Short mmCIF file of C-alpha atoms in Angstrom, two decimals:
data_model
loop_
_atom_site.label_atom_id
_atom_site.label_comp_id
_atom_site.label_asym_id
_atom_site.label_seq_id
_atom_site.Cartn_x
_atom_site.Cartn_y
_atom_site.Cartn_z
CA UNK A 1 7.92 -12.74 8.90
CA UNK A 2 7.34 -9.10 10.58
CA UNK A 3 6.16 -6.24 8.57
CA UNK A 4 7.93 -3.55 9.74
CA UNK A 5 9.80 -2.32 12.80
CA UNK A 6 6.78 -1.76 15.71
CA UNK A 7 4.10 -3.91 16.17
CA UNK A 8 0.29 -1.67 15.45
CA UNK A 9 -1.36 -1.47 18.03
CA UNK A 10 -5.11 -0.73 17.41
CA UNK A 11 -7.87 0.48 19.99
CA UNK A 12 -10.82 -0.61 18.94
CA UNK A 13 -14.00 1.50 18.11
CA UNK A 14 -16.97 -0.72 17.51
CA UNK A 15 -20.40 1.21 16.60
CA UNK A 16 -24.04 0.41 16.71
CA UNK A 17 -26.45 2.61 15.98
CA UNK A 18 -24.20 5.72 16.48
CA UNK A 19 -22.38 4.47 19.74
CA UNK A 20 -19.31 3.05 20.93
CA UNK A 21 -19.99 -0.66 22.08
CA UNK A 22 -18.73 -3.91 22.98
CA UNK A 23 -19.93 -6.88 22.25
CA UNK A 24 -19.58 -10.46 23.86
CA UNK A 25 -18.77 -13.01 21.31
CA UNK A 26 -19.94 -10.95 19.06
CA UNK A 27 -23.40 -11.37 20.33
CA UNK A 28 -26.13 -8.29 20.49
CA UNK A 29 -27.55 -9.40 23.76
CA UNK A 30 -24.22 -8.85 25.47
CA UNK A 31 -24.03 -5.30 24.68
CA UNK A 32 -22.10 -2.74 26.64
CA UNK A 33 -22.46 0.79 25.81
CA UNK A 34 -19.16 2.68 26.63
CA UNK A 35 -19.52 6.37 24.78
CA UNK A 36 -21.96 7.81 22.91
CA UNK A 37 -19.53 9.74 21.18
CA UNK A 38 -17.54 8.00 19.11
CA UNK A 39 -15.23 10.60 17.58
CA UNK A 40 -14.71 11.53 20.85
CA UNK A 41 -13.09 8.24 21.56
CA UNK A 42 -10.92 7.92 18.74
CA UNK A 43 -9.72 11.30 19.73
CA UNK A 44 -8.92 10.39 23.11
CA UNK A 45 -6.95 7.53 21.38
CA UNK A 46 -4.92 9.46 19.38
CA UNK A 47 -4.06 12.04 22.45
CA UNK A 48 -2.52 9.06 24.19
CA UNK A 49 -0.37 8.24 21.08
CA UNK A 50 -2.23 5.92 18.91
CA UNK A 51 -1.59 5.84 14.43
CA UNK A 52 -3.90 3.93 13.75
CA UNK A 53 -7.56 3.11 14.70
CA UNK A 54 -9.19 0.26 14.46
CA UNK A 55 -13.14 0.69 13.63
CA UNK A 56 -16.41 -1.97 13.21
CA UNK A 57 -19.39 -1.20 11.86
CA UNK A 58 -22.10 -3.29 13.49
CA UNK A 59 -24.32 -1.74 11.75
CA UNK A 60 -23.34 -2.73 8.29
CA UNK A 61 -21.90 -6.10 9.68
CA UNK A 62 -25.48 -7.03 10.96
CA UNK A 63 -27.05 -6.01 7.66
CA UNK A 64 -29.11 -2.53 9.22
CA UNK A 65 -27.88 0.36 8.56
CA UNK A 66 -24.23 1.88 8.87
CA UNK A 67 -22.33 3.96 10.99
CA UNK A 68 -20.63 5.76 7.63
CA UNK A 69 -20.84 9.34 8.80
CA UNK A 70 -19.27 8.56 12.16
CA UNK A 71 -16.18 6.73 10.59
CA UNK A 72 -16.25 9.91 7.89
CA UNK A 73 -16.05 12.56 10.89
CA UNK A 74 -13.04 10.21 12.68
CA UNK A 75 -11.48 10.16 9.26
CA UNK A 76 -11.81 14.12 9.04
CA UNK A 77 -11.29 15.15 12.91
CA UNK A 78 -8.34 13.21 13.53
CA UNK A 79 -4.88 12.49 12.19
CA UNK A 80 -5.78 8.77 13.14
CA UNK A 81 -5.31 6.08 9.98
CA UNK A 82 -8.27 4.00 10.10
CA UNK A 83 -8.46 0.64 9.65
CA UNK A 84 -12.69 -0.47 8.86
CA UNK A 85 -14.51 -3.73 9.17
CA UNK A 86 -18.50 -4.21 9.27
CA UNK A 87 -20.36 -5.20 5.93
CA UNK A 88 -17.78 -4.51 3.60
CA UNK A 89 -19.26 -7.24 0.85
CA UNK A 90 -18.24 -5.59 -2.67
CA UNK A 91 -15.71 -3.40 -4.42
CA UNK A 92 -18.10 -0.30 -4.29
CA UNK A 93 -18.48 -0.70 -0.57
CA UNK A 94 -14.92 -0.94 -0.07
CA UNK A 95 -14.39 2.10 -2.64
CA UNK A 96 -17.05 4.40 -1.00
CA UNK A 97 -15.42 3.78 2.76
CA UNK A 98 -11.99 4.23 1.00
CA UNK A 99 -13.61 7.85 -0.78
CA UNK A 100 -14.83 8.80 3.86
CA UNK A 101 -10.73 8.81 4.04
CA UNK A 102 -10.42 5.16 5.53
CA UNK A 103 -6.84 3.66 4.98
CA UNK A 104 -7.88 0.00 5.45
CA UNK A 105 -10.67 -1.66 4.38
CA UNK A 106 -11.73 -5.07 6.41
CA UNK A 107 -13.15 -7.54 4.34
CA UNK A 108 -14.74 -10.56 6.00
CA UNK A 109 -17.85 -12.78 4.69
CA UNK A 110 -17.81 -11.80 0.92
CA UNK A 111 -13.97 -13.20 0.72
CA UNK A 112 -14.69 -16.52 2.59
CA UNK A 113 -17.01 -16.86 0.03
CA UNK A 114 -14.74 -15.53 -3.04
CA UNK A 115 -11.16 -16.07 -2.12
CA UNK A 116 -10.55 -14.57 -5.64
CA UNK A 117 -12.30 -11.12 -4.73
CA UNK A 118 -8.92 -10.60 -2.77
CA UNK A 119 -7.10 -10.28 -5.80
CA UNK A 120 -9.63 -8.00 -7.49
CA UNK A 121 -9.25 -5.70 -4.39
CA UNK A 122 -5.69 -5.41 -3.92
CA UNK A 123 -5.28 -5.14 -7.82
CA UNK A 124 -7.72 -1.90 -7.35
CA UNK A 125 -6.69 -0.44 -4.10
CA UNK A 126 -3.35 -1.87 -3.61
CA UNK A 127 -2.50 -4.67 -0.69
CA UNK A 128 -1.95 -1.96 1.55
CA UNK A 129 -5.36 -0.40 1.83
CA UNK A 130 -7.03 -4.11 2.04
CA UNK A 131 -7.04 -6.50 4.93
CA UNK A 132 -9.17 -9.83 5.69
CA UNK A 133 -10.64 -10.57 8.64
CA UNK A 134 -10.26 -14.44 9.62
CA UNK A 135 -12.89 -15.47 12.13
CA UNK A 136 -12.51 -18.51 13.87
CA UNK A 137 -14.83 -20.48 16.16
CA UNK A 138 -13.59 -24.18 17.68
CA UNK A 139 -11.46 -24.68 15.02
CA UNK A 140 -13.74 -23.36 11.96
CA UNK A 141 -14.49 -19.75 10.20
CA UNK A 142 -17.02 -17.86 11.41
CA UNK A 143 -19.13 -15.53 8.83
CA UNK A 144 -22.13 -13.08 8.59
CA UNK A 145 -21.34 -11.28 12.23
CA UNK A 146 -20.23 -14.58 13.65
CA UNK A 147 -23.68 -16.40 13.43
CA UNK A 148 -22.60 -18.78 10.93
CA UNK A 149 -19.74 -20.95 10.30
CA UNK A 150 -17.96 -22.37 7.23
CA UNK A 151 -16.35 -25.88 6.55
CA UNK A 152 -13.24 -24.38 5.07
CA UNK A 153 -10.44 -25.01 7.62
CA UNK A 154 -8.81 -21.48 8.32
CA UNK A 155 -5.13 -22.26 7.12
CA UNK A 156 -6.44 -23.06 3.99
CA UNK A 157 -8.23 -20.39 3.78
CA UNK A 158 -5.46 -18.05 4.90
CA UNK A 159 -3.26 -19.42 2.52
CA UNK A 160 -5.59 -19.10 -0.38
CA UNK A 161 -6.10 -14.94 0.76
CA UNK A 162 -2.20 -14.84 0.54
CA UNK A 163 -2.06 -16.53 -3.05
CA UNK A 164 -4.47 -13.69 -4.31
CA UNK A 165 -2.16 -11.26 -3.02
CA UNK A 166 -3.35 -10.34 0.20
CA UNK A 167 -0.23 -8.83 3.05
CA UNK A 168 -2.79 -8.14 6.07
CA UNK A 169 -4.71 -10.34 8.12
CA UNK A 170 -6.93 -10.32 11.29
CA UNK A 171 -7.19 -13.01 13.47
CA UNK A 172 -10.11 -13.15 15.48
CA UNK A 173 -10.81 -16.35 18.04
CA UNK A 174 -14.48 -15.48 18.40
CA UNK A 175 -14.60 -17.32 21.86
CA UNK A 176 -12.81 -15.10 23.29
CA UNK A 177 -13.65 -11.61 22.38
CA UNK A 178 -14.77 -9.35 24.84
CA UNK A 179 -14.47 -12.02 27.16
CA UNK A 180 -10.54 -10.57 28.32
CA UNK A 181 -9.06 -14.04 28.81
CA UNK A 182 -5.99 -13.36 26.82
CA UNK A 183 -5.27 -13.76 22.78
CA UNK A 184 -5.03 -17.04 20.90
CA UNK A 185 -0.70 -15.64 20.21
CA UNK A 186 -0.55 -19.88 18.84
CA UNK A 187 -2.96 -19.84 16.36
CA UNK A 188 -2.51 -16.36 14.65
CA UNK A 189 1.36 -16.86 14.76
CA UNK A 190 0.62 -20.46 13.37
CA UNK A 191 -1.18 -18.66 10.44
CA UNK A 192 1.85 -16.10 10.40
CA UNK A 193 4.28 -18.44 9.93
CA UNK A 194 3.11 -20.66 7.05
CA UNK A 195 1.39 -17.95 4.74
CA UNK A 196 3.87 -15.38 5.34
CA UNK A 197 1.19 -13.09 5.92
CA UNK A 198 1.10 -9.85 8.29
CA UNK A 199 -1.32 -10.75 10.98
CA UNK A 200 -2.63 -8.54 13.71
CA UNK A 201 -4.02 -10.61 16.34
CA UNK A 202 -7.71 -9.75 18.14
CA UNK A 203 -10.11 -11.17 20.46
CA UNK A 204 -9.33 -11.61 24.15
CA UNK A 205 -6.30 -9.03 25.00
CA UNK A 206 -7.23 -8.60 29.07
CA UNK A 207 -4.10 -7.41 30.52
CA UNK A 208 -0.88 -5.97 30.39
CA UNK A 209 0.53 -9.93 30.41
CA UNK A 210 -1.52 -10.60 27.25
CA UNK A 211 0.42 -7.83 25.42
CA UNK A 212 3.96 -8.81 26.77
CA UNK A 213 2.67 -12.21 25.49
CA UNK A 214 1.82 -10.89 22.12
CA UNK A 215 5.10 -8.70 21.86
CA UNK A 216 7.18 -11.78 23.15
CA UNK A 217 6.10 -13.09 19.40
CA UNK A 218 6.52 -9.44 17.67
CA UNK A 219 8.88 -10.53 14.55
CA UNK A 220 5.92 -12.65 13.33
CA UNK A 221 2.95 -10.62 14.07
CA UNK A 222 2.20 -7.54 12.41
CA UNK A 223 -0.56 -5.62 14.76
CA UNK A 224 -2.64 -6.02 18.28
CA UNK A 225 -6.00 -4.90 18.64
CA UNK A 226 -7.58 -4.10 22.01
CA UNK A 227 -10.84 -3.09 22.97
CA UNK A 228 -12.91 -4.23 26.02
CA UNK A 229 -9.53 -4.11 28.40
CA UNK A 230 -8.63 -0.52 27.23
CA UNK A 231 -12.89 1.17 28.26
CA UNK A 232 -12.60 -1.09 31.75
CA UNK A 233 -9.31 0.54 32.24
CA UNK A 234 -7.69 -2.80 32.36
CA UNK A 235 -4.92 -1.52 29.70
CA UNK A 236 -3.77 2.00 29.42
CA UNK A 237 -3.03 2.42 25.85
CA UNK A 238 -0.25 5.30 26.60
CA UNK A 239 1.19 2.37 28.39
CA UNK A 240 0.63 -0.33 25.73
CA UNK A 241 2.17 1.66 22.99
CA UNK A 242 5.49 2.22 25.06
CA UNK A 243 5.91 -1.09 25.73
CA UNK A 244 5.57 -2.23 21.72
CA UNK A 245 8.26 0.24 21.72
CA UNK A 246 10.29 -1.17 23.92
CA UNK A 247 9.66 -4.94 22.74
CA UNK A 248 11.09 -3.49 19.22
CA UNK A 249 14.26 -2.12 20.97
CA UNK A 250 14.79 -5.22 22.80
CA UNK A 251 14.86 -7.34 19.79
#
């Protein structure tokens, strides 16, 4: 089912150690340093006509340090909503990012672990302001930055997110992000269309094609998020967003 009448689409901020980065695979080693100014970025986001923002913390994801005064300055200096990932592992994180203005918390490892914390969260925050990130790597979930991997298969999992109340989801296929060879549109529609849930799909979006190949499938999928494609000028996001406009009027 969709959730609503456009398709989100999210450019992606990802920060380490007070810059905006991409990673490979999620892999330090294959760094790429694109701004040092982050709030800068998500400004230049909004100009060309973004809502919402989608921002990681690697930081708090890799377990030193956080990026929390940058996200509270985007939060402040823009009209942007954002939408936060990166070490969220209990309520009081999520309830301190919520208190920098953030309008979506990403939670990732801590609810692999506790399916049941979803419930707790949504029941605090409402399912609005909570989204999970589902990680995948050949075919299992991926935790703790990416380095480690579950047994849980990730329908199950997804399905057990969506009987604790969950309504957003992130699917990530961790093989290809940041590698821009397109998005894995079968799997997170898959995981659309037998939980119900609102996904937004990640992790690969390389071209103009990918996203006509994402919006081909926009009734199921909630959200798109691009990063690497839109600071190699692959994707122009003024361009992206039109088009998820006119994929809506078409259907």
């Amino acid at each position: 089912m969709g959730w609503g009448p456009a398709m989100i689409v999210f450019p992606a901020i990802d920060l380490l150690d007070g810059n905006c980065v991409r990673l490979v695979e999620g892999k330090r080693e294959a760094m790429t340093v694109y701004s040092a100014s982050p709030v800068e970025m998500a400004q230049r986001w909004e100009a060309a006509g973004a809502s919402w923002v989608h921002v990681v913390d690697l930081n708090a994801a890799f377990g030193f340090g956080d990026n929390r005064e940058i996200v509270r300055q985007i939060c402040q200096q823009t009209r942007l909503k954002v939408q936060l990932g990166g070490g969220l592992r209990t309520t009081n994180a999520v309830q301190k990012v919520r208190e920098l203005g953030v309008s979506r918390a990403v939670v990732g490892t801590a609810a692999v672990k506790r399916p049941d914390w979803i419930a707790e969260l949504v029941s605090e925050f409402g399912p609005d302001a909570v989204a999970a990130a589902l990680d995948v790597r050949n075919g299992l979930v991926a935790v703790r930055g990416w380095e480690e991997q579950e047994r849980i298969p990730p329908l199950e999992l997804a399905q057990r997110w969506a009987d604790q109340g969950l309504r957003h989801l992130i699917y990530t296929d961790v093989r290809r992000d940041g590698k821009l060879v397109g998005p894995d549109v079968e799997g997170a529609t898959r995981i659309a269309r037998l939980t119900g849930l609102g996904v937004t799909v990640s992790g690969g979006i390389g071209s103009m094609e990918d996203l006509r190949a994402v919006f081909a499938v926009a009734p199921l999928l909630e959200g798109v998020i691009i990063g690497k494609a839109l600071y190699e000028g692959l994707i122009d996001l003024t361009e992206a967003l039109a088009l998820a406009r006119r994929s809506e009027t078409a259907d």
